GROMACS .gro file of C-alpha atoms in nm:
model
  212
    1MET     CA    1  12.514  -1.795 -12.412
    2ARG     CA    2  12.210  -1.917 -12.600
    3ASP     CA    3  11.953  -2.244 -12.411
    4THR     CA    4  11.927  -2.602 -12.569
    5PRO     CA    5  11.801  -2.758 -12.328
    6THR     CA    6  11.639  -3.048 -12.634
    7PHE     CA    7  11.986  -3.093 -12.726
    8TRP     CA    8  12.189  -3.100 -12.471
    9ASN     CA    9  11.971  -3.336 -12.280
   10TRP     CA   10  12.017  -3.570 -12.611
   11PHE     CA   11  12.392  -3.507 -12.640
   12GLU     CA   12  12.384  -3.636 -12.292
   13THR     CA   13  12.287  -3.962 -12.328
   14LEU     CA   14  12.466  -4.017 -12.682
   15LYS     CA   15  12.815  -3.907 -12.509
   16PRO     CA   16  12.905  -4.252 -12.429
   17SER     CA   17  12.867  -4.372 -12.754
   18LEU     CA   18  13.106  -4.105 -12.878
   19HIS     CA   19  13.328  -4.236 -12.720
   20LEU     CA   20  13.722  -4.018 -12.773
   21ARG     CA   21  13.531  -3.759 -12.954
   22ALA     CA   22  13.272  -3.678 -12.690
   23ALA     CA   23  13.500  -3.409 -12.505
   24SER     CA   24  13.563  -3.243 -12.844
   25TYR     CA   25  13.218  -3.281 -12.962
   26GLU     CA   26  13.122  -3.034 -12.650
   27LYS     CA   27  13.352  -2.804 -12.691
   28MET     CA   28  13.196  -2.711 -13.040
   29PHE     CA   29  12.866  -2.737 -12.909
   30LYS     CA   30  12.983  -2.490 -12.596
   31HIS     CA   31  13.186  -2.273 -12.839
   32LEU     CA   32  12.871  -2.244 -13.048
   33ASP     CA   33  12.617  -2.142 -12.771
   34ALA     CA   34  12.830  -1.846 -12.744
   35MET     CA   35  12.795  -1.738 -13.056
   36PRO     CA   36  12.567  -1.497 -13.152
   37ASP     CA   37  12.344  -1.595 -13.445
   38PRO     CA   38  12.306  -1.711 -13.746
   39ILE     CA   39  12.482  -1.955 -13.693
   40VAL     CA   40  12.657  -2.097 -14.002
   41ILE     CA   41  12.885  -2.428 -13.995
   42VAL     CA   42  13.099  -2.553 -14.282
   43GLU     CA   43  13.204  -2.990 -14.295
   44THR     CA   44  13.384  -3.128 -14.529
   45GLY     CA   45  13.327  -3.492 -14.521
   46CYS     CA   46  12.974  -3.590 -14.426
   47MET     CA   47  12.832  -3.854 -14.239
   48ARG     CA   48  12.768  -4.162 -14.425
   49ARG     CA   49  12.558  -4.434 -14.266
   50ASP     CA   50  12.277  -4.426 -14.003
   51PRO     CA   51  12.438  -4.435 -13.686
   52THR     CA   52  12.148  -4.575 -13.504
   53LEU     CA   53  12.182  -4.936 -13.718
   54ASP     CA   54  12.527  -5.051 -13.681
   55GLU     CA   55  12.659  -4.735 -13.421
   56SER     CA   56  12.880  -4.613 -13.595
   57TRP     CA   57  12.895  -4.323 -13.315
   58THR     CA   58  13.158  -4.464 -13.211
   59GLY     CA   59  13.372  -4.519 -13.544
   60ASP     CA   60  13.270  -4.254 -13.718
   61GLY     CA   61  13.150  -3.931 -13.501
   62CYS     CA   62  12.802  -3.893 -13.738
   63SER     CA   63  12.898  -3.477 -13.695
   64THR     CA   64  12.674  -3.370 -13.916
   65MET     CA   65  12.346  -3.539 -13.762
   66LEU     CA   66  12.516  -3.352 -13.434
   67PHE     CA   67  12.570  -3.005 -13.696
   68ASP     CA   68  12.194  -3.117 -13.820
   69ARG     CA   69  12.016  -3.137 -13.472
   70TYR     CA   70  12.201  -2.846 -13.288
   71VAL     CA   71  12.070  -2.624 -13.591
   72SER     CA   72  11.704  -2.768 -13.508
   73GLU     CA   73  11.681  -2.632 -13.208
   74ARG     CA   74  11.952  -2.334 -13.233
   75GLY     CA   75  11.825  -2.250 -13.532
   76GLY     CA   76  12.087  -2.180 -13.869
   77GLN     CA   77  12.232  -2.382 -14.076
   78VAL     CA   78  12.471  -2.636 -14.200
   79TYR     CA   79  12.655  -2.688 -14.473
   80SER     CA   80  12.859  -2.986 -14.594
   81VAL     CA   81  13.097  -3.159 -14.921
   82ASP     CA   82  13.156  -3.541 -14.954
   83ILE     CA   83  13.356  -3.620 -15.287
   84ASN     CA   84  13.104  -3.965 -15.271
   85ALA     CA   85  12.820  -3.964 -15.430
   86ALA     CA   86  12.695  -4.229 -15.272
   87HIS     CA   87  12.797  -4.063 -14.914
   88ALA     CA   88  12.665  -3.730 -14.982
   89ALA     CA   89  12.274  -3.888 -15.103
   90ALA     CA   90  12.283  -4.112 -14.804
   91CYS     CA   91  12.404  -3.854 -14.583
   92ARG     CA   92  12.054  -3.637 -14.733
   93ALA     CA   93  11.781  -3.861 -14.658
   94LEU     CA   94  11.906  -3.878 -14.262
   95VAL     CA   95  11.897  -3.526 -14.226
   96SER     CA   96  11.650  -3.257 -14.162
   97ASP     CA   97  11.650  -2.911 -14.426
   98LYS     CA   98  11.869  -2.726 -14.263
   99VAL     CA   99  12.178  -2.945 -14.417
  100HIS     CA  100  12.320  -2.855 -14.747
  101VAL     CA  101  12.507  -3.141 -14.911
  102HIS     CA  102  12.716  -3.090 -15.209
  103THR     CA  103  12.922  -3.378 -15.345
  104GLY     CA  104  13.232  -3.266 -15.519
  105ASP     CA  105  13.578  -3.221 -15.380
  106SER     CA  106  13.664  -3.030 -15.074
  107VAL     CA  107  13.943  -2.808 -15.156
  108GLU     CA  108  13.732  -2.615 -15.508
  109TRP     CA  109  13.465  -2.590 -15.276
  110LEU     CA  110  13.550  -2.422 -14.987
  111THR     CA  111  13.742  -2.209 -15.265
  112ALA     CA  112  13.431  -2.107 -15.351
  113LEU     CA  113  13.268  -2.080 -15.036
  114ALA     CA  114  13.485  -1.809 -14.926
  115ARG     CA  115  13.411  -1.607 -15.246
  116THR     CA  116  13.088  -1.619 -15.156
  117CYS     CA  117  13.118  -1.527 -14.846
  118ASP     CA  118  13.332  -1.255 -14.916
  119LEU     CA  119  13.091  -1.143 -15.186
  120ALA     CA  120  12.784  -1.171 -14.898
  121GLY     CA  121  12.946  -1.079 -14.566
  122ILE     CA  122  12.903  -1.396 -14.383
  123GLU     CA  123  13.107  -1.572 -14.125
  124PRO     CA  124  13.122  -1.934 -14.068
  125SER     CA  125  13.101  -1.999 -13.654
  126LEU     CA  126  13.264  -2.305 -13.665
  127VAL     CA  127  13.478  -2.517 -13.953
  128TYR     CA  128  13.495  -2.851 -13.923
  129LEU     CA  129  13.719  -3.056 -14.145
  130ASP     CA  130  13.756  -3.458 -14.135
  131SER     CA  131  13.725  -3.546 -14.566
  132PHE     CA  132  14.002  -3.808 -14.480
  133ASP     CA  133  14.095  -4.056 -14.265
  134SER     CA  134  14.351  -4.035 -13.924
  135MET     CA  135  14.679  -4.002 -13.972
  136SER     CA  136  14.827  -4.269 -13.808
  137VAL     CA  137  14.724  -4.411 -14.168
  138GLU     CA  138  14.835  -4.192 -14.462
  139PRO     CA  139  15.006  -3.909 -14.234
  140PHE     CA  140  15.170  -3.719 -14.499
  141GLU     CA  141  14.879  -3.687 -14.777
  142THR     CA  142  14.652  -3.597 -14.506
  143ALA     CA  143  14.854  -3.334 -14.327
  144LEU     CA  144  14.914  -3.190 -14.698
  145HIS     CA  145  14.504  -3.219 -14.820
  146CYS     CA  146  14.409  -3.079 -14.465
  147ALA     CA  147  14.650  -2.795 -14.522
  148LYS     CA  148  14.458  -2.709 -14.839
  149GLU     CA  149  14.140  -2.720 -14.706
  150PHE     CA  150  14.252  -2.447 -14.463
  151GLU     CA  151  14.421  -2.241 -14.690
  152ALA     CA  152  14.114  -2.245 -14.949
  153ILE     CA  153  13.844  -2.163 -14.651
  154LYS     CA  154  14.063  -1.861 -14.449
  155PRO     CA  155  13.989  -1.571 -14.592
  156ALA     CA  156  13.618  -1.692 -14.459
  157LEU     CA  157  13.779  -1.664 -14.071
  158THR     CA  158  13.742  -1.427 -13.840
  159ASP     CA  159  13.843  -1.450 -13.441
  160GLN     CA  160  13.581  -1.587 -13.369
  161THR     CA  161  13.541  -1.894 -13.540
  162LEU     CA  162  13.610  -2.154 -13.459
  163VAL     CA  163  13.826  -2.487 -13.699
  164VAL     CA  164  13.797  -2.824 -13.550
  165ILE     CA  165  14.031  -3.069 -13.764
  166ASP     CA  166  13.946  -3.425 -13.686
  167ASP     CA  167  14.146  -3.756 -13.712
  168THR     CA  168  14.435  -3.598 -13.539
  169PRO     CA  169  14.707  -3.748 -13.364
  170PHE     CA  170  14.589  -3.884 -12.937
  171THR     CA  171  14.918  -3.820 -12.824
  172ALA     CA  172  15.134  -3.451 -12.702
  173ALA     CA  173  15.442  -3.643 -12.914
  174ASP     CA  174  15.267  -3.788 -13.269
  175SER     CA  175  15.027  -3.395 -13.231
  176TYR     CA  176  15.423  -3.187 -13.216
  177GLU     CA  177  15.474  -3.429 -13.555
  178THR     CA  178  15.171  -3.394 -13.694
  179TYR     CA  179  15.213  -2.981 -13.631
  180MET     CA  180  15.519  -3.003 -13.802
  181VAL     CA  181  15.408  -3.124 -14.102
  182ILE     CA  182  15.187  -2.937 -14.151
  183GLN     CA  183  15.342  -2.677 -14.071
  184ASP     CA  184  15.582  -2.751 -14.304
  185ILE     CA  185  15.367  -2.814 -14.612
  186ALA     CA  186  15.186  -2.499 -14.557
  187THR     CA  187  15.480  -2.303 -14.623
  188LYS     CA  188  15.534  -2.517 -14.963
  189ILE     CA  189  15.147  -2.402 -15.067
  190ASN     CA  190  15.256  -2.046 -14.911
  191ALA     CA  191  14.986  -2.075 -14.631
  192SER     CA  192  14.917  -2.001 -14.323
  193THR     CA  193  14.836  -2.231 -14.018
  194THR     CA  194  14.821  -1.913 -13.803
  195GLY     CA  195  14.413  -1.947 -13.656
  196ILE     CA  196  14.377  -2.308 -13.641
  197ALA     CA  197  14.147  -2.363 -13.376
  198THR     CA  198  14.006  -1.986 -13.348
  199THR     CA  199  13.821  -1.794 -13.633
  200THR     CA  200  13.412  -1.725 -13.758
  201THR     CA  201  12.863  -1.595 -13.844
  202ASN     CA  202  12.534  -1.510 -14.089
  203ALA     CA  203  12.337  -1.766 -14.230
  204LEU     CA  204  12.441  -1.910 -14.618
  205PRO     CA  205  12.185  -1.883 -14.915
  206ALA     CA  206  11.955  -2.162 -14.897
  207ASP     CA  207  12.127  -2.234 -15.245
  208PHE     CA  208  12.440  -2.187 -15.152
  209LEU     CA  209  12.649  -2.402 -15.429
  210GLY     CA  210  12.316  -2.628 -15.426
  211ASP     CA  211  12.247  -2.970 -15.320
  212GLU     CA  212  12.399  -3.185 -15.587
   0.00000   0.00000   0.00000
């Protein structure tokens, strides 16, 4: 396991503010600690404001900043995409040069990323899908988009990649219902849900898909 004491000390002080996401984030970073170098994190949906100004840690989670703090100590790169140019610009101003933020459609970007990973022999360590709001807001549309994102990045995944989907239901019953919706959608688009939660390492080129 990698030694990242500065990050973990900071994370412990932040956990109360992360609310329901704290346990999931902790599992993600423990997974990354056990992964070999180099660390590559892929994210859809970036942070959009400074959480220290409005306490948005609780509502948004601010995953991009968490990932940035982790790779700043551990080493590695973070690649994020957001369809909102204002959000992407705000994110770039809040993170280090280890985070590469692209503006565009997440499915198209992930498709291009998977192709690049295949050509360069790159394997993501963590894939974090969070470009849509909660399943309770618009479950079908959210599930459909998520299934498309997973299918787009799937060629780049390995049995070591951790795939995490944010804004999923809170109860077991809701989770099962959501799973069945995603299964149905996956069938319609000829996708497979096998591998969700365990699937991908290697550093991407510095100019990977650009900071646009």
